[in-house]
């Protein structure tokens, strides 16, 4: 077999990247779409601006070393790009910032895009996000297996919060089994998201070394969400209760 030409392969990889700027030096429509997606992803309060805290989160995510914007950089952003005092960076300013960087050093922009989850064709590459707790991961797999087996009562005995009374568990089990088990199937689909990480956009973990440990999964529901959206439409909370991981009180009771 002939030896691979590493230099040629590197060139091919470069050719696989789409253009970020057009022949006039403006952002391409595909690049603008990505910038809009990023702006919306980090605009946590949905006010159409990226404030300093949101920009810190953005920069920490974009930079490989997790470095966040410092005050000097914020001063430059406010001076050179469209910034509204008391509110933050506008979408126009966000595009200006990336346009300037791309014109000066396109490689830096591609590094940012890679860390933000995009490939050379500007397609979003999602990585499954799971809990770091081995105990919770094993319990999620057990929940999923029991739910898929269709035994609602056995499932709820392990899944429901410890403060659920026997009557509450019985009523909840009956509700899950109504309409041919439709609601149990819905609940199973969402547990599967948490278990596999598919569709999970963020995993929040708190006090993982104690009895008050809690994990929140923010994900795109396979039932309710827009698969193209970058925003979660469901949250699921699990807590370590009396030596075992269980659903936090109230999670998914709205199915009934």
PDB file of C-alpha atoms in Angstrom:
ATOM      1  CA  UNK A   1       0.000   0.000   0.000  1.00  0.00           C
ATOM      2  CA  UNK A   2       1.419   3.434  -0.916  1.00  0.00           C
ATOM      3  CA  UNK A   3       2.267   5.766   1.912  1.00  0.00           C
ATOM      4  CA  UNK A   4      -0.241   8.481   2.585  1.00  0.00           C
ATOM      5  CA  UNK A   5       0.741  11.976   1.626  1.00  0.00           C
ATOM      6  CA  UNK A   6       0.065  13.811   4.871  1.00  0.00           C
ATOM      7  CA  UNK A   7       0.561  17.185   3.261  1.00  0.00           C
ATOM      8  CA  UNK A   8      -1.989  16.403   0.578  1.00  0.00           C
ATOM      9  CA  UNK A   9      -4.511  15.183   3.156  1.00  0.00           C
ATOM     10  CA  UNK A  10      -4.160  18.431   5.074  1.00  0.00           C
ATOM     11  CA  UNK A  11      -4.867  20.357   1.888  1.00  0.00           C
ATOM     12  CA  UNK A  12      -7.969  18.240   1.228  1.00  0.00           C
ATOM     13  CA  UNK A  13      -9.232  18.950   4.756  1.00  0.00           C
ATOM     14  CA  UNK A  14      -8.819  22.664   4.090  1.00  0.00           C
ATOM     15  CA  UNK A  15     -10.753  22.373   0.830  1.00  0.00           C
ATOM     16  CA  UNK A  16     -13.661  20.745   2.669  1.00  0.00           C
ATOM     17  CA  UNK A  17     -14.364  23.939   4.587  1.00  0.00           C
ATOM     18  CA  UNK A  18     -16.989  26.226   3.129  1.00  0.00           C
ATOM     19  CA  UNK A  19     -16.339  29.914   2.625  1.00  0.00           C
ATOM     20  CA  UNK A  20     -17.150  32.208   5.532  1.00  0.00           C
ATOM     21  CA  UNK A  21     -16.789  35.417   3.525  1.00  0.00           C
ATOM     22  CA  UNK A  22     -17.969  36.003  -0.039  1.00  0.00           C
ATOM     23  CA  UNK A  23     -16.046  37.618  -2.882  1.00  0.00           C
ATOM     24  CA  UNK A  24     -16.970  41.045  -1.535  1.00  0.00           C
ATOM     25  CA  UNK A  25     -15.613  40.229   1.910  1.00  0.00           C
ATOM     26  CA  UNK A  26     -19.061  39.979   3.511  1.00  0.00           C
ATOM     27  CA  UNK A  27     -20.300  37.127   5.681  1.00  0.00           C
ATOM     28  CA  UNK A  28     -21.928  34.417   3.599  1.00  0.00           C
ATOM     29  CA  UNK A  29     -25.594  33.548   4.249  1.00  0.00           C
ATOM     30  CA  UNK A  30     -24.532  30.208   5.778  1.00  0.00           C
ATOM     31  CA  UNK A  31     -22.107  31.959   8.130  1.00  0.00           C
ATOM     32  CA  UNK A  32     -24.773  34.495   9.111  1.00  0.00           C
ATOM     33  CA  UNK A  33     -27.139  31.629   9.914  1.00  0.00           C
ATOM     34  CA  UNK A  34     -24.543  30.102  12.249  1.00  0.00           C
ATOM     35  CA  UNK A  35     -23.898  33.451  13.929  1.00  0.00           C
ATOM     36  CA  UNK A  36     -27.644  33.871  14.509  1.00  0.00           C
ATOM     37  CA  UNK A  37     -27.819  30.375  16.017  1.00  0.00           C
ATOM     38  CA  UNK A  38     -24.890  31.155  18.324  1.00  0.00           C
ATOM     39  CA  UNK A  39     -26.330  34.506  19.355  1.00  0.00           C
ATOM     40  CA  UNK A  40     -29.650  32.890  20.265  1.00  0.00           C
ATOM     41  CA  UNK A  41     -27.945  30.013  22.068  1.00  0.00           C
ATOM     42  CA  UNK A  42     -26.037  32.294  24.436  1.00  0.00           C
ATOM     43  CA  UNK A  43     -28.794  34.904  24.856  1.00  0.00           C
ATOM     44  CA  UNK A  44     -30.093  33.083  27.914  1.00  0.00           C
ATOM     45  CA  UNK A  45     -32.587  35.748  28.970  1.00  0.00           C
ATOM     46  CA  UNK A  46     -33.990  36.164  25.424  1.00  0.00           C
ATOM     47  CA  UNK A  47     -33.666  39.945  25.499  1.00  0.00           C
ATOM     48  CA  UNK A  48     -31.970  40.133  22.050  1.00  0.00           C
ATOM     49  CA  UNK A  49     -28.671  41.284  23.583  1.00  0.00           C
ATOM     50  CA  UNK A  50     -25.587  39.504  24.863  1.00  0.00           C
ATOM     51  CA  UNK A  51     -24.650  41.060  28.191  1.00  0.00           C
ATOM     52  CA  UNK A  52     -21.223  40.698  29.795  1.00  0.00           C
ATOM     53  CA  UNK A  53     -22.111  37.534  31.687  1.00  0.00           C
ATOM     54  CA  UNK A  54     -23.525  35.876  28.566  1.00  0.00           C
ATOM     55  CA  UNK A  55     -20.428  36.890  26.618  1.00  0.00           C
ATOM     56  CA  UNK A  56     -18.207  35.402  29.310  1.00  0.00           C
ATOM     57  CA  UNK A  57     -20.012  32.094  28.926  1.00  0.00           C
ATOM     58  CA  UNK A  58     -19.741  32.375  25.144  1.00  0.00           C
ATOM     59  CA  UNK A  59     -16.004  33.107  25.166  1.00  0.00           C
ATOM     60  CA  UNK A  60     -15.319  30.354  27.698  1.00  0.00           C
ATOM     61  CA  UNK A  61     -17.091  27.894  25.418  1.00  0.00           C
ATOM     62  CA  UNK A  62     -15.434  29.106  22.222  1.00  0.00           C
ATOM     63  CA  UNK A  63     -11.890  29.084  23.585  1.00  0.00           C
ATOM     64  CA  UNK A  64     -10.162  25.725  23.876  1.00  0.00           C
ATOM     65  CA  UNK A  65      -8.621  26.663  27.221  1.00  0.00           C
ATOM     66  CA  UNK A  66     -11.919  28.009  28.580  1.00  0.00           C
ATOM     67  CA  UNK A  67     -10.567  31.552  28.785  1.00  0.00           C
ATOM     68  CA  UNK A  68     -13.236  34.229  29.127  1.00  0.00           C
ATOM     69  CA  UNK A  69     -13.199  37.814  27.878  1.00  0.00           C
ATOM     70  CA  UNK A  70     -11.345  40.149  30.229  1.00  0.00           C
ATOM     71  CA  UNK A  71     -12.244  43.760  30.947  1.00  0.00           C
ATOM     72  CA  UNK A  72      -9.898  45.166  28.293  1.00  0.00           C
ATOM     73  CA  UNK A  73     -11.564  42.981  25.696  1.00  0.00           C
ATOM     74  CA  UNK A  74     -15.005  44.096  26.849  1.00  0.00           C
ATOM     75  CA  UNK A  75     -13.894  47.708  26.480  1.00  0.00           C
ATOM     76  CA  UNK A  76     -12.781  47.008  22.891  1.00  0.00           C
ATOM     77  CA  UNK A  77     -16.052  45.241  22.088  1.00  0.00           C
ATOM     78  CA  UNK A  78     -18.066  48.182  23.395  1.00  0.00           C
ATOM     79  CA  UNK A  79     -15.936  50.664  21.446  1.00  0.00           C
ATOM     80  CA  UNK A  80     -15.790  48.931  18.065  1.00  0.00           C
ATOM     81  CA  UNK A  81     -19.033  46.959  17.754  1.00  0.00           C
ATOM     82  CA  UNK A  82     -22.743  47.687  18.083  1.00  0.00           C
ATOM     83  CA  UNK A  83     -23.269  47.764  21.848  1.00  0.00           C
ATOM     84  CA  UNK A  84     -26.284  49.236  23.655  1.00  0.00           C
ATOM     85  CA  UNK A  85     -25.400  50.708  27.027  1.00  0.00           C
ATOM     86  CA  UNK A  86     -27.154  48.916  29.861  1.00  0.00           C
ATOM     87  CA  UNK A  87     -28.162  46.037  27.597  1.00  0.00           C
ATOM     88  CA  UNK A  88     -25.268  44.507  25.718  1.00  0.00           C
ATOM     89  CA  UNK A  89     -23.997  43.418  22.308  1.00  0.00           C
ATOM     90  CA  UNK A  90     -26.584  43.334  19.534  1.00  0.00           C
ATOM     91  CA  UNK A  91     -26.800  40.658  16.863  1.00  0.00           C
ATOM     92  CA  UNK A  92     -25.343  43.191  14.443  1.00  0.00           C
ATOM     93  CA  UNK A  93     -22.436  43.780  16.821  1.00  0.00           C
ATOM     94  CA  UNK A  94     -21.913  40.028  17.225  1.00  0.00           C
ATOM     95  CA  UNK A  95     -21.732  39.665  13.443  1.00  0.00           C
ATOM     96  CA  UNK A  96     -19.350  42.632  13.242  1.00  0.00           C
ATOM     97  CA  UNK A  97     -17.069  41.007  15.798  1.00  0.00           C
ATOM     98  CA  UNK A  98     -16.845  37.734  13.875  1.00  0.00           C
ATOM     99  CA  UNK A  99     -16.569  39.509  10.533  1.00  0.00           C
ATOM    100  CA  UNK A 100     -13.551  41.465  11.712  1.00  0.00           C
ATOM    101  CA  UNK A 101     -11.890  38.392  13.220  1.00  0.00           C
ATOM    102  CA  UNK A 102     -12.533  36.296  10.118  1.00  0.00           C
ATOM    103  CA  UNK A 103     -11.126  38.942   7.802  1.00  0.00           C
ATOM    104  CA  UNK A 104      -7.983  39.198   9.908  1.00  0.00           C
ATOM    105  CA  UNK A 105      -7.488  35.549  10.904  1.00  0.00           C
ATOM    106  CA  UNK A 106      -9.963  33.052   9.480  1.00  0.00           C
ATOM    107  CA  UNK A 107      -8.225  30.149  11.203  1.00  0.00           C
ATOM    108  CA  UNK A 108      -9.130  31.617  14.593  1.00  0.00           C
ATOM    109  CA  UNK A 109     -12.783  31.744  13.587  1.00  0.00           C
ATOM    110  CA  UNK A 110     -12.694  28.106  12.486  1.00  0.00           C
ATOM    111  CA  UNK A 111     -11.168  27.132  15.838  1.00  0.00           C
ATOM    112  CA  UNK A 112     -13.982  28.960  17.599  1.00  0.00           C
ATOM    113  CA  UNK A 113     -16.614  27.289  15.432  1.00  0.00           C
ATOM    114  CA  UNK A 114     -15.139  23.860  16.111  1.00  0.00           C
ATOM    115  CA  UNK A 115     -15.307  24.351  19.881  1.00  0.00           C
ATOM    116  CA  UNK A 116     -18.830  25.715  19.505  1.00  0.00           C
ATOM    117  CA  UNK A 117     -19.894  22.512  17.774  1.00  0.00           C
ATOM    118  CA  UNK A 118     -19.691  23.139  14.014  1.00  0.00           C
ATOM    119  CA  UNK A 119     -17.865  21.230  11.301  1.00  0.00           C
ATOM    120  CA  UNK A 120     -16.224  22.521   8.125  1.00  0.00           C
ATOM    121  CA  UNK A 121     -19.577  22.606   6.338  1.00  0.00           C
ATOM    122  CA  UNK A 122     -21.062  24.747   9.138  1.00  0.00           C
ATOM    123  CA  UNK A 123     -23.208  21.860  10.281  1.00  0.00           C
ATOM    124  CA  UNK A 124     -23.964  21.527  13.981  1.00  0.00           C
ATOM    125  CA  UNK A 125     -22.221  18.475  15.388  1.00  0.00           C
ATOM    126  CA  UNK A 126     -23.947  17.474  18.598  1.00  0.00           C
ATOM    127  CA  UNK A 127     -22.169  15.354  21.155  1.00  0.00           C
ATOM    128  CA  UNK A 128     -24.174  13.323  23.605  1.00  0.00           C
ATOM    129  CA  UNK A 129     -24.096  14.938  27.033  1.00  0.00           C
ATOM    130  CA  UNK A 130     -24.406  12.632  30.020  1.00  0.00           C
ATOM    131  CA  UNK A 131     -24.045  12.952  33.754  1.00  0.00           C
ATOM    132  CA  UNK A 132     -20.584  12.517  35.264  1.00  0.00           C
ATOM    133  CA  UNK A 133     -22.147  10.452  38.072  1.00  0.00           C
ATOM    134  CA  UNK A 134     -21.674   6.745  37.433  1.00  0.00           C
ATOM    135  CA  UNK A 135     -24.304   5.979  40.054  1.00  0.00           C
ATOM    136  CA  UNK A 136     -26.932   8.155  38.365  1.00  0.00           C
ATOM    137  CA  UNK A 137     -26.027   6.828  34.928  1.00  0.00           C
ATOM    138  CA  UNK A 138     -26.528   3.258  36.133  1.00  0.00           C
ATOM    139  CA  UNK A 139     -29.832   4.245  37.744  1.00  0.00           C
ATOM    140  CA  UNK A 140     -31.029   5.950  34.545  1.00  0.00           C
ATOM    141  CA  UNK A 141     -30.276   2.770  32.622  1.00  0.00           C
ATOM    142  CA  UNK A 142     -32.231   0.797  35.222  1.00  0.00           C
ATOM    143  CA  UNK A 143     -35.156   3.269  34.996  1.00  0.00           C
ATOM    144  CA  UNK A 144     -35.167   2.926  31.227  1.00  0.00           C
ATOM    145  CA  UNK A 145     -35.120  -0.873  31.320  1.00  0.00           C
ATOM    146  CA  UNK A 146     -38.025  -1.007  33.793  1.00  0.00           C
ATOM    147  CA  UNK A 147     -40.055   1.589  31.872  1.00  0.00           C
ATOM    148  CA  UNK A 148     -39.539  -0.201  28.570  1.00  0.00           C
ATOM    149  CA  UNK A 149     -40.747  -3.418  30.204  1.00  0.00           C
ATOM    150  CA  UNK A 150     -44.082  -1.659  30.757  1.00  0.00           C
ATOM    151  CA  UNK A 151     -44.473  -2.435  34.451  1.00  0.00           C
ATOM    152  CA  UNK A 152     -45.512   0.991  35.706  1.00  0.00           C
ATOM    153  CA  UNK A 153     -45.823   0.005  39.369  1.00  0.00           C
ATOM    154  CA  UNK A 154     -42.337  -1.572  39.575  1.00  0.00           C
ATOM    155  CA  UNK A 155     -40.895   1.361  37.671  1.00  0.00           C
ATOM    156  CA  UNK A 156     -42.452   3.948  39.976  1.00  0.00           C
ATOM    157  CA  UNK A 157     -41.298   2.093  43.082  1.00  0.00           C
ATOM    158  CA  UNK A 158     -37.734   2.965  42.035  1.00  0.00           C
ATOM    159  CA  UNK A 159     -38.363   6.190  40.108  1.00  0.00           C
ATOM    160  CA  UNK A 160     -40.778   8.235  42.229  1.00  0.00           C
ATOM    161  CA  UNK A 161     -39.551  10.583  44.994  1.00  0.00           C
ATOM    162  CA  UNK A 162     -39.261   8.983  48.427  1.00  0.00           C
ATOM    163  CA  UNK A 163     -41.960  11.239  49.856  1.00  0.00           C
ATOM    164  CA  UNK A 164     -44.579   9.859  47.469  1.00  0.00           C
ATOM    165  CA  UNK A 165     -47.227   7.964  49.397  1.00  0.00           C
ATOM    166  CA  UNK A 166     -48.395   4.534  48.284  1.00  0.00           C
ATOM    167  CA  UNK A 167     -51.652   6.119  47.123  1.00  0.00           C
ATOM    168  CA  UNK A 168     -49.838   8.730  45.061  1.00  0.00           C
ATOM    169  CA  UNK A 169     -47.701   6.082  43.391  1.00  0.00           C
ATOM    170  CA  UNK A 170     -50.763   3.954  42.661  1.00  0.00           C
ATOM    171  CA  UNK A 171     -52.649   6.888  41.133  1.00  0.00           C
ATOM    172  CA  UNK A 172     -49.605   7.911  39.106  1.00  0.00           C
ATOM    173  CA  UNK A 173     -49.128   4.329  37.849  1.00  0.00           C
ATOM    174  CA  UNK A 174     -52.757   4.207  36.763  1.00  0.00           C
ATOM    175  CA  UNK A 175     -52.361   7.488  34.916  1.00  0.00           C
ATOM    176  CA  UNK A 176     -49.290   6.223  33.073  1.00  0.00           C
ATOM    177  CA  UNK A 177     -51.146   3.114  31.910  1.00  0.00           C
ATOM    178  CA  UNK A 178     -54.198   4.925  30.555  1.00  0.00           C
ATOM    179  CA  UNK A 179     -54.800   5.048  26.791  1.00  0.00           C
ATOM    180  CA  UNK A 180     -52.786   1.920  26.228  1.00  0.00           C
ATOM    181  CA  UNK A 181     -49.768   3.166  28.167  1.00  0.00           C
ATOM    182  CA  UNK A 182     -49.356   6.277  26.014  1.00  0.00           C
ATOM    183  CA  UNK A 183     -48.114   8.422  28.896  1.00  0.00           C
ATOM    184  CA  UNK A 184     -45.693   5.777  30.075  1.00  0.00           C
ATOM    185  CA  UNK A 185     -44.268   5.708  26.537  1.00  0.00           C
ATOM    186  CA  UNK A 186     -43.871   9.494  26.654  1.00  0.00           C
ATOM    187  CA  UNK A 187     -42.094   9.336  29.984  1.00  0.00           C
ATOM    188  CA  UNK A 188     -39.883   6.501  28.722  1.00  0.00           C
ATOM    189  CA  UNK A 189     -38.842   8.568  25.691  1.00  0.00           C
ATOM    190  CA  UNK A 190     -37.723  11.450  27.893  1.00  0.00           C
ATOM    191  CA  UNK A 191     -35.850   9.182  30.323  1.00  0.00           C
ATOM    192  CA  UNK A 192     -34.070   7.755  27.289  1.00  0.00           C
ATOM    193  CA  UNK A 193     -32.892  11.267  26.385  1.00  0.00           C
ATOM    194  CA  UNK A 194     -31.329  11.662  29.830  1.00  0.00           C
ATOM    195  CA  UNK A 195     -29.839   8.173  29.720  1.00  0.00           C
ATOM    196  CA  UNK A 196     -28.274   8.344  26.248  1.00  0.00           C
ATOM    197  CA  UNK A 197     -27.552  12.083  26.143  1.00  0.00           C
ATOM    198  CA  UNK A 198     -29.306  12.400  22.791  1.00  0.00           C
ATOM    199  CA  UNK A 199     -30.905  15.823  22.582  1.00  0.00           C
ATOM    200  CA  UNK A 200     -29.426  16.926  25.914  1.00  0.00           C
ATOM    201  CA  UNK A 201     -28.056  20.453  25.616  1.00  0.00           C
ATOM    202  CA  UNK A 202     -26.854  20.948  29.179  1.00  0.00           C
ATOM    203  CA  UNK A 203     -26.298  18.898  32.327  1.00  0.00           C
ATOM    204  CA  UNK A 204     -26.241  20.893  35.573  1.00  0.00           C
ATOM    205  CA  UNK A 205     -24.657  19.089  38.520  1.00  0.00           C
ATOM    206  CA  UNK A 206     -24.695  20.356  42.100  1.00  0.00           C
ATOM    207  CA  UNK A 207     -23.176  19.045  45.366  1.00  0.00           C
ATOM    208  CA  UNK A 208     -22.198  15.755  43.764  1.00  0.00           C
ATOM    209  CA  UNK A 209     -20.320  14.477  46.808  1.00  0.00           C
ATOM    210  CA  UNK A 210     -23.146  14.580  49.346  1.00  0.00           C
ATOM    211  CA  UNK A 211     -26.649  13.428  50.158  1.00  0.00           C
ATOM    212  CA  UNK A 212     -28.004  16.628  48.595  1.00  0.00           C
ATOM    213  CA  UNK A 213     -26.581  15.812  45.151  1.00  0.00           C
ATOM    214  CA  UNK A 214     -28.781  16.956  42.302  1.00  0.00           C
ATOM    215  CA  UNK A 215     -28.550  16.720  38.525  1.00  0.00           C
ATOM    216  CA  UNK A 216     -30.668  18.656  36.036  1.00  0.00           C
ATOM    217  CA  UNK A 217     -30.906  17.634  32.379  1.00  0.00           C
ATOM    218  CA  UNK A 218     -31.980  20.370  29.950  1.00  0.00           C
ATOM    219  CA  UNK A 219     -32.956  18.737  26.699  1.00  0.00           C
ATOM    220  CA  UNK A 220     -35.024  18.874  23.537  1.00  0.00           C
ATOM    221  CA  UNK A 221     -38.053  16.706  24.115  1.00  0.00           C
ATOM    222  CA  UNK A 222     -38.517  13.999  21.481  1.00  0.00           C
ATOM    223  CA  UNK A 223     -42.240  14.711  21.810  1.00  0.00           C
ATOM    224  CA  UNK A 224     -42.540  18.473  22.112  1.00  0.00           C
ATOM    225  CA  UNK A 225     -39.414  20.057  20.707  1.00  0.00           C
ATOM    226  CA  UNK A 226     -38.203  21.347  17.384  1.00  0.00           C
ATOM    227  CA  UNK A 227     -35.282  19.109  16.447  1.00  0.00           C
ATOM    228  CA  UNK A 228     -33.577  22.075  14.762  1.00  0.00           C
ATOM    229  CA  UNK A 229     -33.765  24.272  17.841  1.00  0.00           C
ATOM    230  CA  UNK A 230     -30.714  25.040  19.954  1.00  0.00           C
ATOM    231  CA  UNK A 231     -32.868  25.635  23.006  1.00  0.00           C
ATOM    232  CA  UNK A 232     -34.118  23.040  25.502  1.00  0.00           C
ATOM    233  CA  UNK A 233     -37.858  22.693  25.998  1.00  0.00           C
ATOM    234  CA  UNK A 234     -37.707  20.208  28.879  1.00  0.00           C
ATOM    235  CA  UNK A 235     -35.840  19.947  32.161  1.00  0.00           C
ATOM    236  CA  UNK A 236     -35.576  16.817  34.274  1.00  0.00           C
ATOM    237  CA  UNK A 237     -34.223  16.840  37.818  1.00  0.00           C
ATOM    238  CA  UNK A 238     -32.865  13.823  39.673  1.00  0.00           C
ATOM    239  CA  UNK A 239     -31.819  13.914  43.315  1.00  0.00           C
ATOM    240  CA  UNK A 240     -29.933  11.536  45.578  1.00  0.00           C
ATOM    241  CA  UNK A 241     -32.570  10.594  48.154  1.00  0.00           C
ATOM    242  CA  UNK A 242     -31.922   8.221  51.058  1.00  0.00           C
ATOM    243  CA  UNK A 243     -29.074   6.462  49.312  1.00  0.00           C
ATOM    244  CA  UNK A 244     -30.614   6.211  45.854  1.00  0.00           C
ATOM    245  CA  UNK A 245     -31.056   8.399  42.769  1.00  0.00           C
ATOM    246  CA  UNK A 246     -34.711   9.232  42.153  1.00  0.00           C
ATOM    247  CA  UNK A 247     -36.774  11.721  40.203  1.00  0.00           C
ATOM    248  CA  UNK A 248     -37.147  15.029  41.980  1.00  0.00           C
ATOM    249  CA  UNK A 249     -40.656  15.718  43.298  1.00  0.00           C
ATOM    250  CA  UNK A 250     -42.951  16.922  40.541  1.00  0.00           C
ATOM    251  CA  UNK A 251     -40.832  15.933  37.555  1.00  0.00           C
ATOM    252  CA  UNK A 252     -42.996  14.777  34.691  1.00  0.00           C
ATOM    253  CA  UNK A 253     -46.191  14.726  36.759  1.00  0.00           C
ATOM    254  CA  UNK A 254     -47.655  17.126  34.196  1.00  0.00           C
ATOM    255  CA  UNK A 255     -48.103  14.116  31.926  1.00  0.00           C
ATOM    256  CA  UNK A 256     -51.198  13.243  33.928  1.00  0.00           C
TER     257      UNK A 256
END
